[in-house]
Coordinates of N, CA and C in Angstrom, one line a residue:
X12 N -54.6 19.6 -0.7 CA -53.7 20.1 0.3 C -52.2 19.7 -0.1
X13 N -52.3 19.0 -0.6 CA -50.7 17.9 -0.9 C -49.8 19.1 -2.1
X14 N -50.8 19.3 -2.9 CA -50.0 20.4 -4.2 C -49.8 21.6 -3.4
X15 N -50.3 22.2 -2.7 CA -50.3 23.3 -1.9 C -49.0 23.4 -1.3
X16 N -49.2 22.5 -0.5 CA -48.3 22.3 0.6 C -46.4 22.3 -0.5
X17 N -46.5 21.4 -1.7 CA -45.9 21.4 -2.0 C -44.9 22.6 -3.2
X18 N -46.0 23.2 -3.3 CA -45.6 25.0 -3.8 C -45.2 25.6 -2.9
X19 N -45.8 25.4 -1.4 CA -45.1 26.5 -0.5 C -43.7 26.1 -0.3
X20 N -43.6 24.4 0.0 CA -42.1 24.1 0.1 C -41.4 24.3 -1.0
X21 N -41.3 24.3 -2.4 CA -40.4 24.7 -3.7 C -40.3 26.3 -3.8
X22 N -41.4 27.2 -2.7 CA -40.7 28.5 -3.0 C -40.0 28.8 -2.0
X23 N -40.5 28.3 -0.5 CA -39.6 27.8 0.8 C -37.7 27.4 0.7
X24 N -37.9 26.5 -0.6 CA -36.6 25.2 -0.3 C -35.3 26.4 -0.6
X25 N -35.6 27.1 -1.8 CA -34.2 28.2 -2.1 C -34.0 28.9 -1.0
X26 N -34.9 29.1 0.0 CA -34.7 30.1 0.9 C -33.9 29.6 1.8
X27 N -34.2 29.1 2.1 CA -33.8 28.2 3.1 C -32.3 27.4 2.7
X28 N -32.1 27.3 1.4 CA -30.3 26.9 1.2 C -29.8 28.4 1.5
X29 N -29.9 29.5 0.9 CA -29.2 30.2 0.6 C -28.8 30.7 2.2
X30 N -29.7 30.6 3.1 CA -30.0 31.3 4.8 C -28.2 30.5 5.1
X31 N -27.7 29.0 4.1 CA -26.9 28.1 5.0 C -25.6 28.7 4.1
X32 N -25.6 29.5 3.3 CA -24.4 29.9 2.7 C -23.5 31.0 3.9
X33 N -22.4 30.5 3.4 CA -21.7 32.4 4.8 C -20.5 32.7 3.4
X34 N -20.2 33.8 3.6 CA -18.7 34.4 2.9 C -18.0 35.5 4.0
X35 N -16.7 34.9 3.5 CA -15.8 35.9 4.4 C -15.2 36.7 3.8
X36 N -14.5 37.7 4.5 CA -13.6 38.1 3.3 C -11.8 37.6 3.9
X37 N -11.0 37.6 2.8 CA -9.8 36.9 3.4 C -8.4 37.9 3.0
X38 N -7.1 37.8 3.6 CA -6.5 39.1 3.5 C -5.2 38.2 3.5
X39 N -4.3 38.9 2.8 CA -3.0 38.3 2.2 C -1.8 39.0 3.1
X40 N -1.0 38.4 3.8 CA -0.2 38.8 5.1 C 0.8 37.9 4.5
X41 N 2.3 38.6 4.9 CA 3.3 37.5 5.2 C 3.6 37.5 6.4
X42 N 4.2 36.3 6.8 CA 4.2 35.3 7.6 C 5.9 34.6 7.7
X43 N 6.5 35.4 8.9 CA 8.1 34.7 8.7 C 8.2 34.8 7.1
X44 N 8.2 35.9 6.7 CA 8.6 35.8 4.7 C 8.1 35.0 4.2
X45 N 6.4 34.4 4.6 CA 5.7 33.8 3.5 C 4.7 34.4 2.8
X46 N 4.1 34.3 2.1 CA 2.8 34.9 2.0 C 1.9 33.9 2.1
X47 N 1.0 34.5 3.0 CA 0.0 33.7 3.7 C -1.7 34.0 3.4
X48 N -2.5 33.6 3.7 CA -3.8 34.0 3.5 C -4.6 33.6 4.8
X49 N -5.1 34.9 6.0 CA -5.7 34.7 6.9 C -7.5 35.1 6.8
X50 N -8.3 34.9 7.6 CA -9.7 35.8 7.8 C -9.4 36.9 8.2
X51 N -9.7 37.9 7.2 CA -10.0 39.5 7.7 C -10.7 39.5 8.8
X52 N -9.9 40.7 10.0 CA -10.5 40.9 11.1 C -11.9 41.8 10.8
X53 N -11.5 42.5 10.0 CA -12.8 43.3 9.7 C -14.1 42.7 8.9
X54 N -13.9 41.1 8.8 CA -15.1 40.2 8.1 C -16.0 40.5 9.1
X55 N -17.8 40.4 8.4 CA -18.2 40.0 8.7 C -18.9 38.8 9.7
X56 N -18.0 37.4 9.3 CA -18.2 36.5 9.2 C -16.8 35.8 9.5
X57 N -16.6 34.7 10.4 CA -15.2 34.2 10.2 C -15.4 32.7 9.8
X58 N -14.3 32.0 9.8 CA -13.9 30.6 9.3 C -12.7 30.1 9.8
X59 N -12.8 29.1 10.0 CA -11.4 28.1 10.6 C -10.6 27.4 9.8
X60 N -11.3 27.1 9.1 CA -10.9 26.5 7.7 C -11.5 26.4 6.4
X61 N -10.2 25.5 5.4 CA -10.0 25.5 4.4 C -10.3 24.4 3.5
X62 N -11.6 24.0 2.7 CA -11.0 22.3 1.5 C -10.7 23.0 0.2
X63 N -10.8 24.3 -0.2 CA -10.5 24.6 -1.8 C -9.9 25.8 -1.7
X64 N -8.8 26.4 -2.7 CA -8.2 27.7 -2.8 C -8.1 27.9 -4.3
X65 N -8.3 29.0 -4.8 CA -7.7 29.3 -6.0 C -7.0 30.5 -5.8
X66 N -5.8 30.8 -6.8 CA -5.6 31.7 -6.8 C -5.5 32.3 -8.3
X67 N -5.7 33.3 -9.1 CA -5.7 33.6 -10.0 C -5.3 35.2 -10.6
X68 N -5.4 35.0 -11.3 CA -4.6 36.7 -12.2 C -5.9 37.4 -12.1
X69 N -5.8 38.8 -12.2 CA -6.9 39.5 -12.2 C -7.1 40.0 -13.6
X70 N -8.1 40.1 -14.2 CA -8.7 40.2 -16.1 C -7.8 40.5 -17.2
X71 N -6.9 41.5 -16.4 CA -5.8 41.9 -17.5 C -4.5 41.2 -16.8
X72 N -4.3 40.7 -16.2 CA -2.9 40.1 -15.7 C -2.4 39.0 -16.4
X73 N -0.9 39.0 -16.7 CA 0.0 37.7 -17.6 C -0.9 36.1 -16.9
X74 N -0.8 35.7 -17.7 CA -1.4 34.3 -17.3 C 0.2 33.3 -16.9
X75 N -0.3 32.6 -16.5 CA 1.2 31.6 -15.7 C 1.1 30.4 -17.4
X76 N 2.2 29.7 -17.4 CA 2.4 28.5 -18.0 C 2.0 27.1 -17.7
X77 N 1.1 26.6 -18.2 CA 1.0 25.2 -17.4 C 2.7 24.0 -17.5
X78 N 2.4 23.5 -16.4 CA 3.2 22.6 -16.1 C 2.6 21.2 -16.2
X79 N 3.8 20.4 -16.8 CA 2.9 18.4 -16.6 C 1.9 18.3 -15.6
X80 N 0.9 18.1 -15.5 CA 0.0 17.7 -14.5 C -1.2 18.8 -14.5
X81 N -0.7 19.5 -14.4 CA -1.7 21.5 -14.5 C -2.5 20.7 -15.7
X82 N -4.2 21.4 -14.9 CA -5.5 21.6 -16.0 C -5.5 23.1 -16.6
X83 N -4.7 22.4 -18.5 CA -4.4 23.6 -18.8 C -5.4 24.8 -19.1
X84 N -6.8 24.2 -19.3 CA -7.7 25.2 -20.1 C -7.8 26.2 -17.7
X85 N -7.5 25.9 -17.2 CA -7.7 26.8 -15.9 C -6.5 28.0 -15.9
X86 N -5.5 27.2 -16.3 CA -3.9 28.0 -16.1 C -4.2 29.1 -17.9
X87 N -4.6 28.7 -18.8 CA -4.3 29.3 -19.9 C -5.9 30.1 -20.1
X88 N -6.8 29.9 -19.4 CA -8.5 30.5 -20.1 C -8.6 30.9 -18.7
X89 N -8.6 30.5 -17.9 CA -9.1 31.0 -16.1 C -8.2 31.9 -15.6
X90 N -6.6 31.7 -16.3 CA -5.8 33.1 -15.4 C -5.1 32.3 -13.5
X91 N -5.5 30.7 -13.5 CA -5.3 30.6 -12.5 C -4.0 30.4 -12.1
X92 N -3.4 30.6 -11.0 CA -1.5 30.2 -10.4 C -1.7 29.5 -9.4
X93 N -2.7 28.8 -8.8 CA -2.8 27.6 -7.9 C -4.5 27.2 -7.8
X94 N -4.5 25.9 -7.8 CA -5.7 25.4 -7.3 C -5.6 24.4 -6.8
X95 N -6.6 24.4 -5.8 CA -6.4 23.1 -4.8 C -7.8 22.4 -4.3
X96 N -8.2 21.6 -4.3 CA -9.5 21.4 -4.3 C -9.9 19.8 -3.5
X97 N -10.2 20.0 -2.4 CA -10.4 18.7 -1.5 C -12.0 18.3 -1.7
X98 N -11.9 17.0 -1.3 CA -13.5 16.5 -0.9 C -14.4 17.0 -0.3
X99 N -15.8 17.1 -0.8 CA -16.8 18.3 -0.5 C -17.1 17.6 1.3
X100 N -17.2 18.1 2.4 CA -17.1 17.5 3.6 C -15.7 17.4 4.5
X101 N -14.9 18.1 3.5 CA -13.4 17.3 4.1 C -13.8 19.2 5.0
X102 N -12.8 19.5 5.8 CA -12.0 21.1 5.6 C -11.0 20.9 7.0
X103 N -9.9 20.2 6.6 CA -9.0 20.3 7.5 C -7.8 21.0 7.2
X104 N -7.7 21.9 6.7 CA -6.6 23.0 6.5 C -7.0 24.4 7.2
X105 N -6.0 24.4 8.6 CA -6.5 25.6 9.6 C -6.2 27.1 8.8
X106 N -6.8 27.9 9.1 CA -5.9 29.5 8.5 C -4.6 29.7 9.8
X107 N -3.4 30.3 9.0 CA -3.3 30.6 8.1 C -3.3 29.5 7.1
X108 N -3.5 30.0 5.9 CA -3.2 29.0 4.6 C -2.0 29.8 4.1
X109 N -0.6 28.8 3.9 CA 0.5 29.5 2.9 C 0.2 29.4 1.2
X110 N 0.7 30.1 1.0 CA 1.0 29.9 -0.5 C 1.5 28.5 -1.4
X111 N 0.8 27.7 -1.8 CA 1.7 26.6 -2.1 C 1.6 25.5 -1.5
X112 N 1.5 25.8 0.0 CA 1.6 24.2 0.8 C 0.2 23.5 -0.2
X113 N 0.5 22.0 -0.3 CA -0.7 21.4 -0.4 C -1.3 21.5 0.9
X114 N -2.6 21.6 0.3 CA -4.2 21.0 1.0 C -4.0 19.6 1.7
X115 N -4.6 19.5 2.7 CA -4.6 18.2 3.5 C -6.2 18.1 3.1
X116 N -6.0 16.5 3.3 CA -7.5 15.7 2.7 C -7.8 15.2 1.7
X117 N -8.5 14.1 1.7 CA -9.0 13.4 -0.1 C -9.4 14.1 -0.6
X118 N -8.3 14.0 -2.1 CA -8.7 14.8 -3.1 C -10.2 14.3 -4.0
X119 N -10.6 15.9 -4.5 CA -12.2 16.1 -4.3 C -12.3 14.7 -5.6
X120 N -14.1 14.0 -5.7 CA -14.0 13.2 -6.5 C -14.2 13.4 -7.7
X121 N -14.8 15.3 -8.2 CA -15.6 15.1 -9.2 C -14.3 15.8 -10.2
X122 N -14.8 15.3 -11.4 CA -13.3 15.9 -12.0 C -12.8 17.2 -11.7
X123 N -12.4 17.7 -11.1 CA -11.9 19.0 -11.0 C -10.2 18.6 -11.3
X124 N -9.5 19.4 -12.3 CA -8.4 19.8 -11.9 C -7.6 20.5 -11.3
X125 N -6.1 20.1 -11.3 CA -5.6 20.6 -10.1 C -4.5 21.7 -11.0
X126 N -3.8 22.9 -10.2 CA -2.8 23.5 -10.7 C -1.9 23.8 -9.9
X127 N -0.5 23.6 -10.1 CA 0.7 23.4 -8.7 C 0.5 24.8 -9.0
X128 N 1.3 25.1 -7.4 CA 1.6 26.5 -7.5 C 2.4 27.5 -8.5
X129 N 2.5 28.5 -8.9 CA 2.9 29.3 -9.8 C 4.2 30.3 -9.1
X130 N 5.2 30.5 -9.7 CA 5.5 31.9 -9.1 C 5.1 33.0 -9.5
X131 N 4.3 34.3 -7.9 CA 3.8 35.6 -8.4 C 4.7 36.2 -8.9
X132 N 3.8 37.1 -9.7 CA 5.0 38.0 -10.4 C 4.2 39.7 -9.2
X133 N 5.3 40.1 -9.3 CA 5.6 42.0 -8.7 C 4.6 42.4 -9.1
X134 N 3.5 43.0 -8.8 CA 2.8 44.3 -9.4 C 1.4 43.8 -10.1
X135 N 1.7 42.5 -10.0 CA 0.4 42.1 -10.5 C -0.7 41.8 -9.7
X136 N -2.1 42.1 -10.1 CA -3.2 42.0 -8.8 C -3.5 41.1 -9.4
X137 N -4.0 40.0 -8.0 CA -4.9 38.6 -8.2 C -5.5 38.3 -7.4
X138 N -6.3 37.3 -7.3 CA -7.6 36.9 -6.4 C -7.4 35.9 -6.0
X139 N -7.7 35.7 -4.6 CA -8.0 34.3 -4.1 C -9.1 34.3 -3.6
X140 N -9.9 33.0 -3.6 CA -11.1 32.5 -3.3 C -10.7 30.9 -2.4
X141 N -11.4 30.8 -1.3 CA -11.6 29.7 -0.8 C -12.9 29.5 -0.6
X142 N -13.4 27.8 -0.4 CA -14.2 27.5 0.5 C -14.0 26.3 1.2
X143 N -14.7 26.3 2.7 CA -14.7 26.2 3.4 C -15.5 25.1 3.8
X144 N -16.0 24.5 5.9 CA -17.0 23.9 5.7 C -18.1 24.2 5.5
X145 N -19.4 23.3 5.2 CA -20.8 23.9 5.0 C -20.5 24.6 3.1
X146 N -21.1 25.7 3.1 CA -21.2 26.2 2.0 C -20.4 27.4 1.9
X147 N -19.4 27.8 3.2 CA -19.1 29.2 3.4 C -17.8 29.0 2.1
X148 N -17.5 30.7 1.8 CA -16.5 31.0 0.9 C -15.8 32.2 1.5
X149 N -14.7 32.3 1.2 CA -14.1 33.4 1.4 C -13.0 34.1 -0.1
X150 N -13.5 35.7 -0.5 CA -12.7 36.3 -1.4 C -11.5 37.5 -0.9
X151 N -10.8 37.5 -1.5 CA -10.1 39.2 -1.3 C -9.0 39.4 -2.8
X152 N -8.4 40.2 -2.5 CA -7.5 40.7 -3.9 C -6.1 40.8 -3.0
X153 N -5.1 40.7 -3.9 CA -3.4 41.1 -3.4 C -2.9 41.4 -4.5
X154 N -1.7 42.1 -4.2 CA -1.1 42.5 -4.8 C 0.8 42.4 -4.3
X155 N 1.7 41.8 -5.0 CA 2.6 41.9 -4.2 C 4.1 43.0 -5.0
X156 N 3.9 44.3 -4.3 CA 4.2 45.5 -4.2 C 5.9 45.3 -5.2
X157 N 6.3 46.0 -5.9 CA 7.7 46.0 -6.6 C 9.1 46.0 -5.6
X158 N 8.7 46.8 -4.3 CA 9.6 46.4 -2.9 C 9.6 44.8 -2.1
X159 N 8.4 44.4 -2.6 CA 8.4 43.4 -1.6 C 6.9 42.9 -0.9
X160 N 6.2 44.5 -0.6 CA 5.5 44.5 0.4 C 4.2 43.7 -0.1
X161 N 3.3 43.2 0.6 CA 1.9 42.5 0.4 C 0.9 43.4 0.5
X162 N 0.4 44.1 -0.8 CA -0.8 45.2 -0.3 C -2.3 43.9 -0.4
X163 N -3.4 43.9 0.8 CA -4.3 43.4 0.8 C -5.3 44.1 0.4
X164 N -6.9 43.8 0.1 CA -7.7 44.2 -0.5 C -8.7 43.3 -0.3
X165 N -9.9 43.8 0.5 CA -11.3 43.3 0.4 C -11.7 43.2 -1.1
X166 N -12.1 44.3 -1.7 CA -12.5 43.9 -3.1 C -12.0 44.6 -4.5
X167 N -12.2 44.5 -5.8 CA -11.2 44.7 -6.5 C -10.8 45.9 -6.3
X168 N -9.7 46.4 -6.2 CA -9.2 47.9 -6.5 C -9.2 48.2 -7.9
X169 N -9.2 47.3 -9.1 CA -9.6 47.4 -10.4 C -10.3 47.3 -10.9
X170 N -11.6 47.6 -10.3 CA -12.9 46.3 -10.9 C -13.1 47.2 -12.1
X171 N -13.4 46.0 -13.4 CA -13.4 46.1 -14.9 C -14.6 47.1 -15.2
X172 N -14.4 47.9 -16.5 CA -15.8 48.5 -16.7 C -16.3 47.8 -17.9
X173 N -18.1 47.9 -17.0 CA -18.9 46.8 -17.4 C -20.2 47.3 -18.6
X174 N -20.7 47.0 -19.4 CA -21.5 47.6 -20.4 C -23.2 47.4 -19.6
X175 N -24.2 48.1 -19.9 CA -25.5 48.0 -19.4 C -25.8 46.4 -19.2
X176 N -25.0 45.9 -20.1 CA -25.9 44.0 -19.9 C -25.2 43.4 -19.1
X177 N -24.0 43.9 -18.4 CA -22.6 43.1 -17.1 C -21.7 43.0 -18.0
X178 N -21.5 42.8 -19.2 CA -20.3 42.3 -19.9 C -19.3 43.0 -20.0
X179 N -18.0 42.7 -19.4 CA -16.6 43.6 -19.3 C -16.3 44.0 -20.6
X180 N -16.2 45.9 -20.2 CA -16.0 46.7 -21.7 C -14.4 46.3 -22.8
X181 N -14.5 46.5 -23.4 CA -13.0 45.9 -24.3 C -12.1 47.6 -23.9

């Protein structure tokens, strides 16, 4: 009975994490002339808060330059222009989230590096990803328009073409 019991729980246990995952989706607004990042009204799913953000270039977009302190293999191989990364348990950063402000909370323990903010460039699409508390995540795309304007985006308006095996075509 004991092995039994113990196959049903190991095909049980995945199920049962994944049931505790949520994602949102998140949408890029300015704010008194900032650019901001709120929960899409049209999510599924919402969230109050924030412990991690990235933000990054989208596959073909100019990569940023690292600065003293920036983990360069994120800024120069990842494409990223901010990351912020709190303690797994922490999530005291309400939405909106601005652009840039640091994250409130102990920074996370496990080596993760960090990357100060970047200045966007015009016309370039990039992604932010947060998460949140529990296991939830939230994605979307922006773009900030050659006028000014902040176009938002659930999901890629570029998405890469992919070869029969997933790998992005050259």
């Amino acid at each position: 009975m004991p092995a039994f019991a113990s196959r049903i729980l190991a095909c049980l246990f995945p199920l049962l994490l994944g049931s505790c995952s949520y994602s949102y989706s998140l949408k890029a607004v300015a704010i008194e002339g900032r650019l901001a990042f709120v929960v899409d009204s049209t999510s599924s799913r919402g969230a109050s808060c924030i412990r991690s953000i990235e933000v990054s270039v989208d596959d073909d977009g100019p990569k940023a330059q690292p600065e003293p302190g920036d983990d360069v293999a994120l800024v120069t191989r990842g494409g990223v222009y901010w990351w912020d990364f709190r303690a797994v348990g922490t999530c005291e950063n309400d939405f909106p989230v601005y652009y840039g402000a640091p994250l409130k909370g102990p920074p996370a323990r496990e080596s993760i590096g960090q990357v100060k903010p970047k200045p966007l460039k015009r016309g370039v699409l990039y992604q932010v990803t947060t998460t949140g508390s529990g296991s939830g995540s939230g994605s979307g795309w922006f773009r900030i328009s050659p006028d000014g304007r902040i176009e938002s985006y659930v999901d890629d308006p570029t998405p890469p073409i992919r070869d029969d095996n997933g790998y992005v075509s050259a």
